XYZ file of C-alpha atoms in Angstrom:
332
model
C 0.000 0.000 0.000
C 1.336 3.437 -0.925
C 0.111 6.683 0.626
C 1.001 10.290 1.313
C 0.323 11.004 4.999
C 1.159 13.625 7.649
C 4.772 13.643 8.867
C 5.996 10.816 11.071
C 6.823 11.550 14.702
C 10.479 12.141 15.431
C 12.202 8.813 16.085
C 14.601 8.129 18.923
C 17.173 6.051 17.057
C 19.807 3.951 18.792
C 22.498 2.589 16.471
C 23.283 -1.049 17.126
C 26.875 -0.472 18.087
C 25.889 2.225 20.565
C 23.437 0.026 22.485
C 25.397 -1.383 25.401
C 25.064 -5.160 25.624
C 25.613 -5.149 29.375
C 22.885 -2.619 30.160
C 20.275 -3.993 32.593
C 17.402 -4.307 32.718
C 16.694 -4.690 28.982
C 14.720 -1.730 27.681
C 12.812 -1.616 24.406
C 14.725 0.661 22.055
C 14.973 1.617 18.412
C 17.802 -0.040 16.465
C 19.096 1.164 13.113
C 21.276 -0.381 10.447
C 22.031 1.101 7.052
C 22.132 -0.860 3.794
C 24.393 0.900 1.289
C 24.507 0.232 -2.438
C 26.833 2.659 -4.167
C 25.870 6.158 -3.105
C 22.328 5.114 -2.083
C 21.304 4.011 1.375
C 18.318 2.293 2.944
C 17.930 2.874 6.686
C 16.391 -0.121 8.468
C 14.941 0.755 11.887
C 13.469 -1.810 14.269
C 11.303 0.061 16.758
C 10.716 -0.762 20.412
C 12.332 -4.215 20.634
C 14.554 -5.107 23.595
C 15.670 -8.582 22.455
C 18.859 -8.093 20.443
C 18.594 -11.520 18.804
C 15.127 -10.621 17.561
C 16.405 -7.278 16.273
C 19.169 -9.051 14.341
C 16.656 -11.535 12.933
C 14.299 -8.800 11.705
C 17.122 -6.785 10.172
C 18.575 -9.874 8.487
C 15.152 -10.654 7.009
C 14.725 -7.128 5.706
C 18.207 -7.203 4.167
C 17.168 -10.329 2.233
C 14.057 -8.517 0.990
C 16.224 -5.564 -0.072
C 18.457 -8.013 -1.976
C 15.344 -9.169 -3.852
C 14.524 -5.577 -4.810
C 18.074 -5.117 -6.113
C 17.504 -7.836 -8.734
C 15.347 -5.368 -10.689
C 18.278 -3.309 -11.962
C 21.159 -3.727 -9.548
C 20.731 -0.633 -7.388
C 18.301 1.103 -5.100
C 15.898 3.375 -7.014
C 16.229 6.247 -4.496
C 19.313 7.829 -2.957
C 17.704 7.671 0.487
C 14.774 5.779 2.001
C 13.987 4.074 5.283
C 12.156 1.014 6.538
C 10.417 1.047 9.920
C 9.662 -2.354 11.473
C 7.167 -2.518 14.342
C 5.956 -5.609 16.148
C 2.175 -5.933 16.311
C -0.336 -8.751 16.038
C -2.607 -6.868 13.656
C -1.088 -3.546 12.596
C -3.069 -0.374 12.080
C -4.775 -1.848 9.029
C -6.243 -4.908 10.745
C -5.140 -8.525 10.608
C -4.908 -10.384 7.328
C -4.053 -13.925 6.403
C -1.009 -15.359 4.738
C -1.298 -17.155 1.396
C -1.900 -20.455 3.197
C -4.787 -19.015 5.215
C -2.871 -18.766 8.497
C -2.328 -15.481 10.390
C 0.082 -13.403 8.353
C 3.590 -12.901 9.760
C 3.407 -9.336 8.381
C -0.217 -8.264 9.017
C 0.154 -4.873 7.371
C 2.563 -2.716 5.389
C 2.504 0.747 3.895
C 4.786 3.035 1.922
C 4.542 6.620 3.153
C 5.664 9.702 1.258
C 5.944 12.517 3.745
C 9.288 13.142 5.449
C 11.176 11.327 2.712
C 10.004 7.870 1.640
C 9.318 5.370 4.419
C 8.259 1.735 4.249
C 6.302 0.829 7.388
C 5.975 -2.881 8.254
C 4.046 -4.420 11.141
C 5.444 -7.826 12.069
C 3.788 -10.449 14.254
C 5.924 -10.803 17.423
C 6.007 -14.604 17.260
C 6.665 -14.850 13.511
C 9.803 -16.910 12.906
C 12.388 -16.262 10.218
C 11.013 -18.940 7.893
C 7.516 -17.444 8.085
C 8.906 -13.989 7.376
C 10.878 -15.248 4.385
C 7.722 -16.812 2.952
C 5.760 -13.560 3.202
C 5.475 -11.129 0.275
C 4.621 -7.887 2.079
C 8.106 -6.414 2.510
C 9.086 -6.953 -1.134
C 5.707 -5.544 -2.209
C 6.276 -2.360 -0.196
C 9.897 -1.991 -1.322
C 8.616 -2.211 -4.912
C 6.711 1.037 -4.343
C 10.105 2.766 -4.337
C 10.261 2.229 -8.120
C 7.504 4.731 -8.952
C 6.572 8.313 -8.012
C 3.527 9.198 -5.946
C 0.635 8.698 -8.391
C -2.327 9.917 -6.351
C -5.729 8.317 -6.003
C -6.301 7.960 -9.749
C -3.029 6.077 -10.121
C -3.510 3.691 -7.230
C -4.111 0.759 -9.581
C -0.802 1.466 -11.348
C 1.114 1.735 -8.065
C -0.383 -1.331 -6.398
C -0.268 -3.263 -9.648
C 3.480 -2.688 -10.049
C 4.130 -3.776 -6.460
C 1.914 -6.858 -6.867
C 3.704 -7.874 -10.082
C 7.161 -7.325 -8.625
C 6.435 -8.992 -5.263
C 6.432 -12.284 -7.171
C 8.999 -11.533 -9.897
C 11.684 -10.133 -7.591
C 11.325 -12.902 -5.029
C 11.720 -15.507 -7.778
C 14.826 -13.763 -9.095
C 16.304 -13.704 -5.587
C 15.674 -17.429 -5.145
C 12.997 -16.862 -2.491
C 10.397 -18.496 -4.766
C 10.617 -21.147 -7.446
C 9.885 -19.576 -10.839
C 6.877 -21.799 -11.532
C 5.513 -21.019 -8.061
C 5.827 -17.302 -8.794
C 3.706 -17.777 -11.938
C 1.173 -19.739 -9.894
C 0.926 -16.925 -7.361
C 0.455 -14.348 -10.091
C -2.225 -16.530 -11.663
C -3.967 -16.938 -8.283
C -3.932 -13.153 -7.886
C -5.443 -12.664 -11.334
C -8.167 -15.132 -10.397
C -8.956 -13.183 -7.213
C -9.152 -10.001 -9.255
C -11.458 -11.653 -11.784
C -13.688 -13.030 -9.026
C -14.132 -9.567 -7.491
C -16.525 -8.760 -10.325
C -17.105 -5.724 -12.520
C -17.661 -2.152 -11.395
C -16.252 1.291 -12.047
C -13.607 1.804 -14.678
C -10.186 0.878 -13.299
C -8.977 4.470 -13.591
C -11.941 5.724 -11.528
C -11.876 3.297 -8.581
C -9.405 5.227 -6.420
C -9.336 3.923 -2.834
C -12.465 1.763 -2.918
C -11.868 -1.190 -0.553
C -14.592 -3.182 -2.278
C -12.485 -3.283 -5.449
C -9.098 -3.965 -3.827
C -8.466 -7.246 -5.641
C -9.280 -5.727 -9.049
C -7.038 -2.738 -8.286
C -4.047 -4.836 -7.235
C -4.300 -7.647 -9.766
C -5.773 -5.741 -12.695
C -2.845 -3.390 -12.199
C -0.413 -6.324 -12.043
C -1.809 -7.602 -15.341
C -1.116 -4.173 -16.878
C 2.557 -4.366 -15.906
C 2.897 -7.956 -17.116
C 1.457 -6.956 -20.492
C 3.732 -3.908 -20.639
C 6.766 -6.061 -19.819
C 5.839 -8.545 -22.546
C 5.248 -5.759 -25.095
C 8.659 -4.236 -24.379
C 10.353 -7.603 -24.773
C 8.561 -8.404 -28.049
C 8.532 -4.970 -29.707
C 11.509 -3.056 -28.320
C 13.941 -5.751 -27.163
C 13.786 -4.044 -23.796
C 12.142 -4.974 -20.508
C 10.298 -3.262 -17.685
C 13.381 -3.265 -15.444
C 15.423 -1.291 -17.974
C 12.762 1.360 -18.511
C 12.169 1.812 -14.768
C 15.924 2.055 -14.237
C 16.076 4.874 -16.783
C 13.147 6.562 -15.037
C 14.930 6.280 -11.703
C 18.021 8.014 -13.081
C 16.230 10.878 -14.782
C 13.071 11.532 -12.864
C 12.754 9.856 -9.456
C 13.500 11.226 -6.025
C 11.846 11.185 -2.607
C 9.490 14.049 -3.535
C 8.533 12.771 -6.997
C 4.884 13.149 -7.891
C 3.175 12.560 -11.232
C -0.245 11.973 -12.707
C -0.748 8.494 -14.145
C -0.757 9.996 -17.651
C 2.550 11.807 -17.051
C 4.158 8.673 -15.639
C 3.257 6.373 -18.537
C 4.150 9.048 -21.106
C 7.608 9.374 -19.579
C 8.052 5.594 -19.562
C 7.187 5.574 -23.275
C 9.732 8.330 -23.943
C 12.401 6.329 -22.149
C 11.387 3.092 -23.874
C 11.144 4.640 -27.332
C 7.604 3.534 -28.129
C 3.934 3.847 -27.207
C 3.380 0.566 -25.372
C 2.620 2.097 -21.979
C 0.266 4.831 -23.180
C -1.782 2.517 -25.410
C -2.120 -0.064 -22.629
C -2.921 2.617 -20.059
C -5.832 4.013 -22.058
C -7.288 0.554 -22.564
C -6.866 -0.576 -18.965
C -8.024 2.662 -17.320
C -11.382 2.345 -19.109
C -11.950 -1.328 -18.198
C -14.911 -2.135 -15.959
C -14.138 -5.852 -15.815
C -10.939 -7.722 -15.119
C -8.599 -7.557 -18.128
C -8.318 -10.658 -20.314
C -5.248 -12.802 -19.758
C -5.415 -15.013 -22.852
C -2.846 -13.219 -25.033
C -0.256 -12.946 -22.283
C -0.806 -16.549 -21.219
C -0.463 -17.729 -24.819
C 2.887 -15.957 -25.200
C 4.102 -17.356 -21.866
C 2.840 -20.874 -22.497
C 0.520 -20.801 -19.490
C -2.788 -22.658 -19.444
C -5.339 -22.646 -16.617
C -7.591 -25.700 -16.521
C -9.636 -27.154 -13.674
C -8.205 -24.613 -11.248
C -4.584 -25.529 -11.988
C -1.914 -23.704 -13.981
C -0.119 -25.686 -16.675
C 3.225 -24.839 -18.306
C 3.990 -25.414 -21.975
C 7.436 -26.726 -22.913
C 7.356 -24.677 -26.137
C 10.888 -23.263 -26.479
C 9.940 -19.605 -26.974
C 7.520 -19.680 -24.032
C 10.085 -21.324 -21.736
C 12.679 -18.676 -22.684
C 10.212 -15.860 -22.009
C 9.137 -17.230 -18.622
C 12.751 -17.715 -17.602
C 13.774 -14.255 -18.804
C 11.261 -12.732 -16.403
C 11.613 -15.056 -13.402
C 15.004 -16.739 -13.515
C 17.346 -16.088 -10.563
C 19.849 -13.334 -11.058
C 22.514 -11.902 -8.758
C 21.749 -8.771 -6.802
C 24.249 -5.969 -6.254
C 26.667 -6.304 -3.346
C 25.226 -4.125 -0.582
C 27.018 -3.359 2.662
C 25.255 -3.152 6.024
C 26.386 -1.067 8.976
């Protein structure tokens, strides 16, 4: 979830090395580490946790999620951003379930654009490292760093990009098997389709009743755009977003949906984004998946996703999902 909200309260930050290990009794504090990639840095702050082993575990998990984000184009999209991790059983947004139907290890996340860009994650206190690694929320929220603030009318673009990348980036980082990532995308598209018709996608805004269509209709837009770039321009979504990051993106970036897609077309040298945007923004039903699935060699029958062994389809699926090395970040 991405939002522009009032400024965060001032944080009392205690760097890990400055927190005396022999202090007693243990007091809940804020702990910060910094992930550096080139001249960019991501501040990772665990708030109000006294157990140093738990702090290390949460920061290690977040570093793995940041590694997944780096597989997009090898660097952080912003020069400066921060992640705030808070322990809570439900988060401000209410409890949700994980993909298996159990209580989610990360009940809620949000990307805030106020005093810089902040990713806020609520983590269940008893969630173990394996549960956290299996959750998509952190990678989803980090994926919001790839786009400017797009306002209410662009919510479907913002959430769609994060929903697409939460699966793609985790597969590239080896956190998901590639076929499993396609299955999770397909399951998301099915949830979006089952949410029914309604307002045009570009007019829904923040309607909670249409959340699944917003997230997964938007994800289908980005999948189609990625495929169009690969077929028509011999480019890919990662390359175009990387170019956008270098020319146009900072912590205060704001654009209308129309401005954003027009700039992506300029950087990609075509009209793929604008043509798709006009079609998708006017849709009142979930977008069709047949053409994309045909190109990818995907086939949904009897509630299961099948995979063609057609050579061109296998190459295309692998090009999008295959593991790739991230940059070499340092953590302090």
